[in-house]
Coordinates of C-alpha atoms and ligand atoms in Angstrom, one line a residue:
M174 CA 107.5 112.6 57.2
A175 CA 106.7 114.0 53.8
M176 CA 103.3 112.5 54.0
G177 CA 102.7 114.2 57.3
L178 CA 103.6 117.6 55.9
V179 CA 101.4 117.2 52.8
S180 CA 98.4 116.3 54.8
W181 CA 98.9 119.0 57.3
R182 CA 99.2 121.6 54.6
R183 CA 96.0 120.4 53.1
V184 CA 94.2 120.9 56.4
Q185 CA 95.9 124.2 57.1
T186 CA 95.0 125.8 53.8
G187 CA 91.4 124.7 54.1
F188 CA 91.1 125.9 57.6
L189 CA 92.7 129.3 57.3
R190 CA 89.6 130.7 55.6
G191 CA 87.4 130.3 58.7
A192 CA 89.5 130.0 61.8
P193 CA 91.4 132.5 63.9
Y194 CA 95.0 132.6 62.7
K195 CA 96.4 132.6 66.2
E196 CA 94.9 129.1 66.9
I197 CA 96.4 127.8 63.7
Q198 CA 99.8 129.2 64.6
A199 CA 99.8 127.6 68.0
S200 CA 98.7 124.3 66.6
W201 CA 101.2 124.5 63.7
R202 CA 104.1 125.4 66.1
A203 CA 103.2 122.5 68.3
Y204 CA 103.1 120.2 65.3
Q205 CA 106.5 121.3 64.1
E206 CA 108.1 121.0 67.5
N207 CA 106.8 117.5 67.8
L208 CA 107.5 116.3 64.4
E209 CA 109.4 113.0 64.5
P210 CA 110.1 110.9 61.5
S211 CA 107.7 108.0 61.5
T212 CA 109.6 104.8 62.0
V213 CA 106.6 102.6 61.4
R214 CA 105.0 103.8 58.2
G215 CA 104.9 101.1 55.6
I216 CA 104.3 98.3 58.0
P217 CA 101.6 96.2 56.4
D218 CA 98.2 96.1 58.0
V219 CA 98.7 92.6 59.2
S220 CA 102.1 91.4 60.2
I221 CA 103.3 88.2 61.9
N222 CA 106.5 88.5 63.7
S223 CA 107.6 85.1 65.0
V224 CA 111.2 86.0 66.0
Q225 CA 111.7 86.2 69.7
Q226 CA 113.5 89.3 70.9
T227 CA 116.3 88.8 73.5
G228 CA 118.8 90.8 75.5
A229 CA 116.5 93.6 76.3
E230 CA 115.7 94.8 79.8
N231 CA 113.3 92.2 81.2
G232 CA 114.1 90.3 78.0
S233 CA 112.3 87.1 76.9
S234 CA 114.7 84.8 78.6
A235 CA 113.5 86.0 81.9
S236 CA 109.9 86.3 80.9
L237 CA 108.7 82.8 81.8
E238 CA 109.8 83.4 85.4
L239 CA 107.7 86.6 85.5
D240 CA 105.1 86.3 88.2
I241 CA 102.3 88.2 86.6
E242 CA 100.2 88.1 89.8
H243 CA 102.8 90.3 91.4
Y244 CA 101.5 93.2 89.2
V245 CA 97.9 92.8 90.1
V246 CA 96.3 96.1 91.3
P247 CA 92.7 96.5 92.5
A248 CA 90.2 97.3 89.8
P249 CA 87.6 100.0 90.4
S250 CA 84.4 98.5 91.6
T251 CA 82.2 98.2 88.5
S252 CA 79.9 95.5 87.2
A253 CA 82.8 94.2 85.1
N254 CA 84.6 92.9 88.2
S255 CA 81.5 91.5 89.8
G256 CA 80.9 89.0 87.0
L257 CA 79.7 86.4 89.3
V258 CA 76.7 88.5 90.3
Y259 CA 73.6 86.9 88.8
A260 CA 72.6 89.0 85.8
A261 CA 68.9 89.1 86.8
N262 CA 70.0 90.9 90.0
M263 CA 71.4 93.8 87.9
T264 CA 68.1 94.4 86.1
E265 CA 65.5 97.1 86.8
T266 CA 64.2 97.5 90.2
P267 CA 60.4 96.8 89.9
R268 CA 58.8 100.1 90.3
S269 CA 55.3 98.9 90.5
L270 CA 56.2 96.6 93.4
S271 CA 58.2 99.1 95.3
R272 CA 55.5 101.6 94.9
A273 CA 53.0 99.2 96.2
G274 CA 55.1 98.6 99.3
V275 CA 57.2 95.9 97.5
L276 CA 56.1 92.8 99.1
S277 CA 52.6 93.7 100.0
N278 CA 50.1 92.4 97.6
A279 CA 50.4 94.6 94.6
D280 CA 47.9 97.2 93.9
S281 CA 44.6 95.5 93.3
S282 CA 42.7 98.6 92.1
G283 CA 43.7 97.9 88.5
S284 CA 45.3 101.2 88.2
V285 CA 48.9 102.1 88.8
S286 CA 50.7 105.4 88.6
H287 CA 54.3 106.1 87.6
S288 CA 55.7 109.6 88.2
G289 CA 52.2 111.0 88.4
I290 CA 51.1 109.2 85.2
S291 CA 48.2 107.0 85.5
V292 CA 48.2 103.8 83.6
D293 CA 45.2 101.5 83.5
R294 CA 46.2 98.0 84.1
P295 CA 44.0 95.5 82.4
A296 CA 41.9 93.6 84.8
L297 CA 44.7 91.5 83.6
I298 CA 44.8 87.9 84.2
K299 CA 41.2 87.2 83.5
D300 CA 40.7 89.8 80.7
M301 CA 44.0 89.0 79.1
E302 CA 43.7 85.3 79.1
V303 CA 41.3 85.3 76.3
S304 CA 41.4 82.6 73.7
V305 CA 44.5 82.7 71.6
P306 CA 43.9 84.4 68.3
D307 CA 45.2 83.3 65.0
P308 CA 48.7 84.9 65.1
S309 CA 48.3 86.2 61.6
K310 CA 45.4 88.3 62.8
V311 CA 47.2 89.7 65.8
Y312 CA 48.8 92.3 63.5
S313 CA 45.8 93.0 61.5
S314 CA 44.0 96.2 62.0
S315 CA 41.3 97.1 64.4
G316 CA 39.3 94.9 66.6
M317 CA 40.8 91.5 66.2
V318 CA 42.9 91.8 69.3
E319 CA 41.3 94.4 71.4
S320 CA 43.4 96.2 73.9
K321 CA 41.3 96.7 77.0
S322 CA 43.6 99.0 78.8
V323 CA 47.2 100.0 78.5
G324 CA 47.6 102.6 75.9
T325 CA 45.9 105.5 77.6
F326 CA 48.9 107.5 78.1
S327 CA 47.5 110.8 76.9
P328 CA 49.3 113.1 79.3
L329 CA 52.6 111.8 78.1
Q330 CA 51.7 111.9 74.5
K331 CA 51.1 115.6 75.0
Q332 CA 54.5 115.9 76.6
D333 CA 55.9 114.0 73.7
S334 CA 54.7 116.5 71.2
H335 CA 56.7 119.2 72.9
R336 CA 59.8 117.2 73.0
G337 CA 62.3 118.0 70.3
L338 CA 63.7 115.5 68.0
F339 CA 67.3 114.9 68.9
V340 CA 70.0 114.9 66.3
D341 CA 73.7 114.4 66.7
R342 CA 75.7 117.5 67.3
G343 CA 79.2 118.2 68.4
V344 CA 79.2 120.9 71.0
G345 CA 80.4 124.0 69.2
S346 CA 77.8 123.1 66.6
P347 CA 74.4 123.6 68.0
R348 CA 71.9 120.8 68.4
L349 CA 69.3 120.3 65.8
V350 CA 65.7 119.9 66.8
K351 CA 62.6 119.3 64.9
S352 CA 59.4 120.3 66.5
A353 CA 56.6 117.7 66.2
S354 CA 54.5 120.0 64.2
A355 CA 57.1 121.7 62.0
S356 CA 58.6 120.0 59.0
T357 CA 62.0 121.8 59.2
F358 CA 64.8 121.5 61.6
N359 CA 65.4 124.3 64.0
I360 CA 68.5 125.0 66.0
D361 CA 68.5 124.5 69.7
L362 CA 71.3 126.2 71.5
K363 CA 70.6 124.6 74.9
L364 CA 73.2 122.2 76.1
D365 CA 70.9 120.2 78.2
T366 CA 72.6 116.8 78.2
E367 CA 70.2 115.3 80.6
T368 CA 67.1 115.9 78.6
K369 CA 65.1 112.7 78.4
N370 CA 64.1 111.9 74.9
S371 CA 63.5 108.8 72.8
M372 CA 66.4 109.4 70.6
P373 CA 69.8 108.0 71.3
A374 CA 72.7 110.1 72.5
A375 CA 74.7 109.1 69.6
A376 CA 76.6 110.2 66.6
G377 CA 76.6 109.4 62.9
A378 CA 74.8 106.3 61.6
V379 CA 73.0 105.7 64.9
A380 CA 71.6 109.2 65.1
A381 CA 70.8 109.3 61.4
A382 CA 68.9 106.0 61.6
A383 CA 67.0 107.1 64.6
V384 CA 65.9 110.3 62.9
A385 CA 64.8 108.4 59.8
D386 CA 62.9 105.9 61.9
Q387 CA 61.3 108.6 63.9
M388 CA 60.3 110.5 60.8
L389 CA 59.0 107.6 58.8
G390 CA 58.0 104.9 61.2
P391 CA 54.7 104.5 63.1
K392 CA 54.7 106.2 66.4
E393 CA 54.7 103.1 68.5
H394 CA 57.7 101.8 66.6
R395 CA 59.8 104.6 68.3
H396 CA 59.9 102.2 71.2
L397 CA 61.1 98.7 70.8
A398 CA 60.5 95.7 73.1
I399 CA 62.7 92.8 72.8
V400 CA 60.7 90.0 74.4
L401 CA 62.8 86.9 75.3
V402 CA 61.2 83.5 74.8
G403 CA 62.7 80.2 75.8
L404 CA 62.8 77.4 78.4
P405 CA 64.7 78.0 81.6
A406 CA 68.5 77.5 81.4
R407 CA 68.7 78.6 77.8
G408 CA 70.8 81.7 78.5
K409 CA 68.0 84.2 78.1
T410 CA 69.0 86.4 81.0
F411 CA 72.6 86.4 79.9
T412 CA 71.6 87.2 76.3
A413 CA 69.3 90.0 77.6
A414 CA 72.1 91.5 79.8
K415 CA 74.6 91.5 76.9
L416 CA 72.2 93.0 74.5
T417 CA 71.3 95.7 77.0
R418 CA 74.9 96.6 77.5
Y419 CA 75.5 96.8 73.7
L420 CA 72.5 99.0 73.0
R421 CA 73.3 101.3 75.9
W422 CA 76.8 101.7 74.7
L423 CA 75.6 102.6 71.3
G424 CA 73.5 105.4 72.9
H425 CA 70.1 103.8 73.0
D426 CA 68.3 104.3 76.3
T427 CA 67.8 100.6 77.1
K428 CA 66.5 98.8 80.2
H429 CA 66.4 95.1 81.2
F430 CA 63.2 94.0 82.9
N431 CA 63.5 90.6 84.5
V432 CA 60.1 89.0 85.5
G433 CA 61.9 86.6 87.8
K434 CA 62.9 89.5 89.9
Y435 CA 59.3 90.7 90.1
R436 CA 58.2 87.2 91.1
R437 CA 60.9 86.9 93.8
L438 CA 59.9 90.2 95.3
K439 CA 56.2 89.5 95.2
H440 CA 56.1 85.8 96.0
G441 CA 59.4 85.1 97.7
V442 CA 62.5 83.1 96.6
N443 CA 61.4 79.7 97.8
Q444 CA 58.8 78.7 95.3
S445 CA 59.1 75.0 94.5
A446 CA 58.7 73.4 91.0
D447 CA 54.9 73.1 91.7
F448 CA 54.5 76.9 91.5
F449 CA 55.5 76.6 87.8
R450 CA 53.0 73.9 86.8
A451 CA 50.7 74.9 84.0
D452 CA 47.8 73.1 85.8
N453 CA 48.3 75.1 89.0
P454 CA 45.8 78.0 88.6
E455 CA 47.2 80.1 91.5
G456 CA 50.8 79.7 90.2
M457 CA 49.7 80.6 86.7
E458 CA 47.8 83.7 87.9
A459 CA 50.7 84.8 90.1
R460 CA 53.1 84.4 87.2
N461 CA 51.0 86.2 84.7
E462 CA 50.4 89.0 87.1
V463 CA 54.1 89.7 87.7
A464 CA 54.7 89.5 84.0
A465 CA 52.0 92.1 83.4
L466 CA 53.4 94.3 86.1
A467 CA 56.9 94.2 84.6
M468 CA 55.4 95.0 81.2
E469 CA 53.5 97.9 82.6
D470 CA 56.6 99.2 84.2
M471 CA 58.4 98.9 80.9
I472 CA 55.7 100.7 78.9
S473 CA 55.6 103.5 81.5
W474 CA 59.3 103.9 81.3
M475 CA 59.1 104.0 77.5
H476 CA 56.5 106.8 77.8
E477 CA 59.0 108.7 79.9
G478 CA 61.5 108.5 77.0
G479 CA 63.0 105.0 77.3
Q480 CA 63.8 103.6 73.9
V481 CA 64.4 99.8 74.0
G482 CA 63.0 97.5 76.7
I483 CA 64.4 94.0 77.1
F484 CA 61.6 91.9 78.6
D485 CA 63.2 88.9 80.1
A486 CA 61.0 85.9 81.0
T487 CA 60.2 82.5 79.6
N488 CA 57.2 83.8 77.7
S489 CA 56.9 80.2 76.5
S490 CA 53.2 80.0 75.7
R491 CA 51.4 81.7 73.0
K492 CA 48.8 82.9 75.5
R493 CA 51.4 84.7 77.5
R494 CA 52.9 86.3 74.4
N495 CA 49.5 87.3 73.2
M496 CA 48.9 89.1 76.5
L497 CA 52.2 91.0 76.0
M498 CA 51.3 91.9 72.4
K499 CA 48.0 93.3 73.5
M500 CA 49.6 95.4 76.2
A501 CA 52.2 96.6 73.6
E502 CA 49.6 97.8 71.1
G503 CA 49.9 101.5 70.4
N504 CA 52.9 101.7 72.7
C505 CA 55.8 99.8 71.3
K506 CA 56.8 97.3 68.7
I507 CA 57.6 93.8 69.9
I508 CA 60.3 91.6 68.6
F509 CA 60.4 88.1 70.1
L510 CA 63.9 86.8 70.7
E511 CA 63.8 83.0 71.2
T512 CA 66.8 81.1 72.5
I513 CA 66.8 77.4 71.7
C514 CA 69.5 75.0 72.8
N515 CA 69.7 71.4 72.0
D516 CA 73.1 70.6 73.5
R517 CA 72.5 68.6 76.6
D518 CA 75.9 69.4 78.0
I519 CA 75.3 73.2 77.7
I520 CA 71.9 72.9 79.3
E521 CA 73.4 70.8 82.2
R522 CA 76.1 73.4 82.7
N523 CA 73.5 76.3 82.7
I524 CA 71.3 74.4 85.2
R525 CA 74.3 74.0 87.5
L526 CA 75.2 77.7 87.2
K527 CA 71.6 78.5 88.0
I528 CA 71.6 76.5 91.2
Q529 CA 74.9 78.2 92.2
Q530 CA 73.9 81.8 91.3
S531 CA 70.1 82.2 91.2
P532 CA 68.5 83.8 94.3
D533 CA 65.8 81.1 93.9
Y534 CA 68.3 78.5 95.3
A535 CA 70.2 80.8 97.6
E536 CA 68.4 79.4 100.6
E537 CA 68.7 75.7 99.5
P538 CA 71.6 74.2 101.3
D539 CA 71.5 70.9 99.4
F540 CA 72.8 71.4 95.9
E541 CA 71.4 68.0 94.7
A542 CA 67.9 68.9 96.1
G543 CA 68.1 72.3 94.3
L544 CA 69.2 70.5 91.1
Q545 CA 66.2 68.1 91.2
D546 CA 63.7 70.9 91.9
F547 CA 65.0 72.9 89.0
K548 CA 64.8 69.9 86.7
N549 CA 61.2 69.4 87.8
R550 CA 60.5 73.1 87.1
L551 CA 62.0 72.7 83.7
A552 CA 59.9 69.7 82.9
N553 CA 56.8 71.7 83.9
Y554 CA 57.8 74.3 81.3
E555 CA 58.6 71.8 78.6
K556 CA 55.1 70.3 78.8
V557 CA 53.5 73.5 77.6
Y558 CA 56.3 75.2 75.6
E559 CA 55.2 76.6 72.3
P560 CA 58.0 77.9 70.0
V561 CA 57.4 81.3 68.5
D562 CA 55.9 81.4 65.0
E563 CA 54.0 84.6 65.3
G564 CA 54.8 88.3 64.7
S565 CA 58.4 89.6 64.3
Y566 CA 61.0 87.3 65.8
I567 CA 64.6 86.3 65.9
K568 CA 65.3 82.7 66.8
M569 CA 68.8 81.7 68.0
I570 CA 69.3 78.0 67.7
D571 CA 72.4 76.5 69.2
M572 CA 74.4 79.7 68.9
V573 CA 76.0 79.6 72.4
S574 CA 79.3 78.1 71.4
G575 CA 80.0 80.3 68.5
H576 CA 80.5 77.3 66.3
G577 CA 77.7 77.2 63.7
G578 CA 74.2 77.2 65.0
Q579 CA 71.4 78.9 63.3
I580 CA 69.7 82.2 63.4
Q581 CA 66.2 82.6 62.0
V582 CA 64.7 86.0 61.4
N583 CA 61.1 86.7 60.6
N584 CA 59.5 90.1 59.7
I585 CA 62.4 92.2 60.9
S586 CA 63.1 95.5 59.4
G587 CA 64.6 98.8 60.5
Y588 CA 68.0 100.0 61.5
L589 CA 68.0 99.0 65.2
P590 CA 66.5 95.5 64.7
G591 CA 69.1 95.0 62.0
R592 CA 71.9 95.9 64.3
I593 CA 70.5 93.7 67.0
V594 CA 70.5 90.7 64.6
F595 CA 74.0 91.5 63.5
F596 CA 75.2 91.7 67.1
L597 CA 73.5 88.4 68.1
V598 CA 75.0 86.6 65.1
N599 CA 78.4 87.6 66.3
T600 CA 78.3 87.0 70.0
H601 CA 79.1 83.7 71.8
L602 CA 80.1 82.5 75.2
T603 CA 83.5 80.9 74.6
P604 CA 85.6 82.1 77.5
R605 CA 88.7 84.1 76.5
P606 CA 90.6 87.1 77.8
I607 CA 90.7 90.5 76.2
L608 CA 93.7 92.6 77.3
L609 CA 93.4 96.4 77.0
T610 CA 96.3 98.7 77.3
R611 CA 97.4 102.2 76.3
H612 CA 100.6 102.5 74.4
G613 CA 103.8 103.1 76.4
E614 CA 104.4 106.7 77.4
S615 CA 105.1 108.8 74.3
R616 CA 107.2 111.9 73.9
D617 CA 104.0 113.9 73.6
N618 CA 102.7 112.5 76.8
V619 CA 105.9 113.8 78.5
R620 CA 105.3 117.3 77.0
G621 CA 101.6 117.2 77.8
R622 CA 100.6 117.5 74.2
I623 CA 97.5 115.9 72.9
G624 CA 97.2 113.9 69.7
G625 CA 100.2 113.9 67.5
D626 CA 102.1 110.8 66.3
T627 CA 105.4 110.8 68.3
I628 CA 107.5 107.9 69.2
L629 CA 107.9 106.4 72.7
S630 CA 109.8 108.1 75.6
D631 CA 112.4 106.0 77.4
A632 CA 109.8 104.9 79.9
G633 CA 107.5 104.0 77.1
E634 CA 110.1 101.8 75.5
I635 CA 110.6 100.0 78.8
Y636 CA 106.9 99.4 79.1
A637 CA 106.8 97.9 75.6
K638 CA 109.4 95.3 76.7
K639 CA 107.6 94.6 79.9
L640 CA 104.4 94.2 78.0
A641 CA 106.0 91.8 75.6
N642 CA 107.1 89.7 78.6
F643 CA 103.7 89.9 80.2
V644 CA 101.9 88.8 77.0
E645 CA 104.3 86.0 76.4
K646 CA 103.7 84.7 79.9
R647 CA 99.9 85.3 80.0
L648 CA 99.2 84.0 76.6
K649 CA 101.9 81.4 76.3
S650 CA 99.4 78.6 75.5
E651 CA 97.2 80.7 73.3
R652 CA 98.8 80.6 69.9
A653 CA 95.7 81.8 68.2
A654 CA 95.8 85.2 70.0
S655 CA 96.3 88.4 68.1
I656 CA 97.6 91.9 68.9
W657 CA 95.6 94.9 67.7
T658 CA 97.1 98.4 67.5
S659 CA 96.0 101.7 66.0
T660 CA 97.8 103.1 63.0
L661 CA 99.8 105.6 65.1
Q662 CA 103.4 104.8 65.8
R663 CA 103.2 104.9 69.6
T664 CA 101.0 101.9 69.6
I665 CA 102.8 100.1 66.9
L666 CA 106.1 100.6 68.7
T667 CA 104.6 99.4 71.9
A668 CA 103.6 96.2 70.2
S669 CA 106.8 95.7 68.4
P670 CA 108.7 93.6 71.0
I671 CA 105.8 91.2 71.2
A672 CA 106.7 88.1 69.2
G673 CA 104.9 85.2 67.8
F674 CA 101.4 86.7 67.4
P675 CA 99.8 88.3 64.4
K676 CA 99.6 92.1 64.7
I677 CA 96.7 94.0 63.1
Q678 CA 96.5 97.7 62.7
W679 CA 93.1 99.3 62.9
R680 CA 92.4 102.9 61.9
A681 CA 89.4 102.7 64.2
L682 CA 91.7 102.3 67.2
D683 CA 93.4 105.7 66.5
E684 CA 93.2 108.2 69.3
I685 CA 90.3 110.8 69.3
N686 CA 91.1 113.3 66.6
A687 CA 91.7 116.6 68.3
G688 CA 91.3 118.5 65.0
V689 CA 92.8 122.0 65.1
C690 CA 93.9 121.3 68.7
D691 CA 96.1 118.4 67.7
G692 CA 99.6 118.8 69.1
M693 CA 98.6 121.5 71.7
T694 CA 98.7 121.3 75.5
Y695 CA 95.5 121.7 77.4
E696 CA 97.0 125.0 78.7
E697 CA 97.5 126.2 75.2
I698 CA 93.9 125.4 74.3
K699 CA 92.7 127.2 77.4
K700 CA 94.7 130.2 76.6
N701 CA 94.2 130.4 72.8
M702 CA 90.7 128.9 72.4
P703 CA 88.9 129.6 75.7
E704 CA 85.4 129.0 74.3
E705 CA 86.5 125.6 73.0
Y706 CA 88.1 124.7 76.3
E707 CA 84.9 125.6 78.2
A708 CA 82.6 123.9 75.8
R709 CA 84.6 120.7 76.2
K710 CA 84.7 121.0 79.9
K711 CA 80.9 121.4 80.0
D712 CA 80.0 118.5 77.8
K713 CA 83.1 116.3 77.1
L714 CA 81.0 113.4 75.7
R715 CA 79.4 115.4 72.9
Y716 CA 82.1 118.1 72.4
R717 CA 83.5 117.8 68.9
Y718 CA 87.0 119.4 68.4
P719 CA 86.8 121.8 65.4
R720 CA 87.7 119.5 62.5
G721 CA 88.1 116.7 64.8
E722 CA 86.0 114.2 66.8
S723 CA 83.8 113.9 69.9
Y724 CA 83.7 110.9 72.2
L725 CA 80.4 110.0 70.6
D726 CA 82.2 110.0 67.2
V727 CA 84.8 107.7 68.7
I728 CA 82.2 105.3 70.1
Q729 CA 80.5 105.2 66.7
R730 CA 83.7 104.2 64.9
L731 CA 84.5 101.6 67.5
E732 CA 81.4 99.6 66.9
P733 CA 83.1 97.3 64.3
V734 CA 85.9 96.7 66.8
I735 CA 83.4 95.7 69.5
I736 CA 81.6 93.3 67.1
E737 CA 84.9 91.8 66.2
L738 CA 86.0 91.5 69.8
E739 CA 82.7 89.7 70.5
R740 CA 83.2 87.4 67.5
Q741 CA 86.8 86.4 68.3
R742 CA 87.2 83.1 70.0
A743 CA 90.9 83.6 70.9
P744 CA 92.5 86.2 73.2
V745 CA 93.1 89.7 71.8
V746 CA 95.5 92.3 73.1
V747 CA 94.4 95.8 72.2
I748 CA 97.1 98.5 72.3
S749 CA 95.4 101.8 71.8
H750 CA 94.9 105.3 73.3
Q751 CA 93.2 106.9 76.3
A752 CA 89.9 108.1 74.7
V753 CA 89.5 104.9 72.7
L754 CA 90.2 102.6 75.6
R755 CA 87.8 104.6 77.8
A756 CA 85.1 103.8 75.2
L757 CA 86.0 100.2 74.8
Y758 CA 86.3 99.6 78.5
A759 CA 82.9 101.2 79.1
Y760 CA 81.3 98.6 76.8
F761 CA 82.7 95.7 78.8
A762 CA 82.1 97.4 82.2
D763 CA 78.7 98.6 81.3
R764 CA 79.5 102.2 82.3
P765 CA 77.0 104.9 81.2
L766 CA 77.9 107.0 78.2
K767 CA 78.2 110.2 80.3
E768 CA 81.0 108.7 82.4
I769 CA 83.1 107.5 79.4
P770 CA 85.2 110.7 79.0
H771 CA 86.1 110.6 82.6
I772 CA 87.1 107.0 83.1
E773 CA 90.6 106.5 84.5
T774 CA 92.8 104.7 82.0
P775 CA 96.4 105.0 83.5
L776 CA 99.4 104.4 81.4
H777 CA 101.5 101.2 81.8
T778 CA 98.5 99.3 83.1
I779 CA 96.8 96.3 81.5
I780 CA 93.1 95.8 82.0
E781 CA 92.2 92.1 81.5
I782 CA 88.6 91.5 80.6
Q783 CA 87.6 87.9 81.0
M784 CA 84.6 87.0 78.8
G785 CA 82.7 83.9 79.6
V786 CA 79.5 82.1 80.6
T787 CA 79.0 84.0 83.8
G788 CA 79.5 87.5 82.2
V789 CA 82.5 89.8 82.2
Q790 CA 85.2 90.0 84.9
E791 CA 88.0 92.4 85.2
K792 CA 91.6 92.2 86.5
R793 CA 94.2 94.9 86.3
Y794 CA 98.0 94.6 86.2
K795 CA 100.2 97.7 86.7
L796 CA 103.5 96.9 85.1
M797 CA 105.2 100.1 86.0
D798 CA 104.5 103.7 87.1
Ligands
F6P1232 O1 96.9 113.0 76.5 C1 96.9 111.7 75.8 C2 95.7 111.6 75.0 O2 95.7 110.3 74.4 C3 95.5 112.6 73.9 O3 96.2 112.3 72.7 C4 94.0 112.7 73.7 O4 93.6 113.9 73.0 C5 93.6 112.6 75.1 O5 94.5 111.7 75.8 C6 92.2 112.1 75.4 O6 91.9 112.3 76.7 P1 90.9 113.5 77.1 O7 89.6 113.2 76.4 O8 90.7 113.4 78.6 O9 91.4 114.9 76.7

């Protein structure tokens, strides 16, 4: 209690100088009315409580009879509950093909146009399949690898120069912009959240790094292409989808381009293994053409402001990669991401999943025939496979299980590539559930006050007990599971009846900091601080409470939590708060940033995220109203 008062006074004294006294008074009154002695301070950061609690309502003795299926409620329809959808189907719709009438033979004029922008396509197959240069020379200066075509995006480059450089802001604070010609930052008062730009909609480190890279790096390095490399059934599409989700969540405009999708649209789903033979000239030409079309679409999208393109194909020969590097010249930086797997069991499992899920085999009624055809296809690729040893690359070798493996990194620098490597080092496909829940109802929830650090209401206490029973039943055979809470007492108290699992307090899981509005009701904010109320309503994602946080700030501080959730191999129960759970859930459900502040996260409901080889699936349990 004393600690709370001291810290409040410090804030109050500092703030009085600049803020309207009325606002302080309202906030201070709310704080005093709500002040409850903390019953949980002094709990160590990690505690293990192995004593079972008994005798409570829905106590442990009854818990093993608990039928958890009884509490299942429908989840909103998002990608997280359609985990069995083949990841390639969720990728970008091929623009060049739909523009050309989708299945009609694609534009043969050699010129395509995106949103009125004309992009010369190389007279590709023939012109691009030049002899393979010495990789060390690919990156040398002029002439060695001549770009015949793509790169003439002058109309867009002009537009680019008018585009401001985006820097983090909380609404309330204006946005900083830097004109391409000026060397100083100006202040942009526009609240245009939809403006397309190549800078991430992000706060803190992500925004700072983006500014630094934009100021210092070569222009083409403002756009990054992660080009997957690897034999079929090595988890490329899955890795690409996961990386796309992570980068989007961090605020980078990221798209996943799957060449298989282009191939299926242009050449149908029933191509046999022969189509993939390296000595089949028609097949080679068709495959190179769709790869070039996808690359063109990706580059066009980058010129419209897209930041990171994930280019998903086998790209397993140096010749193919050389073609892509030439197309990328002057447009984007390429990092190859090669996935290598030497574990026969994992490959066999992936092959079987492919036959079940890939549209390539949707019309093949005979599973064994599909299996044989796919194995023949794989053998065709193996004959000509050339591992990457050129340019900038990341090689993931036997990393799927999360046990050991190797990651090799060559010629990688910069903030974003560094983050990508860090993410890839920490992810794996071991199936495990992650249970997300808000704390039980708090006394502040009852009064409609935001923030604060009150204890649970009576209903909240009942939820805590029900949750303990649920967790005991759901994770009874998962002794390595752990319970994560914030440092606020309503989450710690919600976790307290759960026995037998380590409990970890994370400051990063604390609720969004409402700054001077902490302890107020929304009505009080509307009445006393109407401009703040309106600013938040207008742009809830970027709005930063005076002396507090925005949703973008929350996302930024949650990144280590996401990395740790990815890294964990055992189940985790996360007991946190509304804004924080919105942000965490959005990562798993791949929901766009702008939706995050509006995602429904009801009290007394558990969202179970199942992580696994086929992606992410979601199940919800509503334990009480
Ligand atoms: O009302 C409960 C609460 O957790 C507050 O403490 C917090 O400020 C708020 O939810 C976040 O939700 P929103 O962003 O919709 O105001």
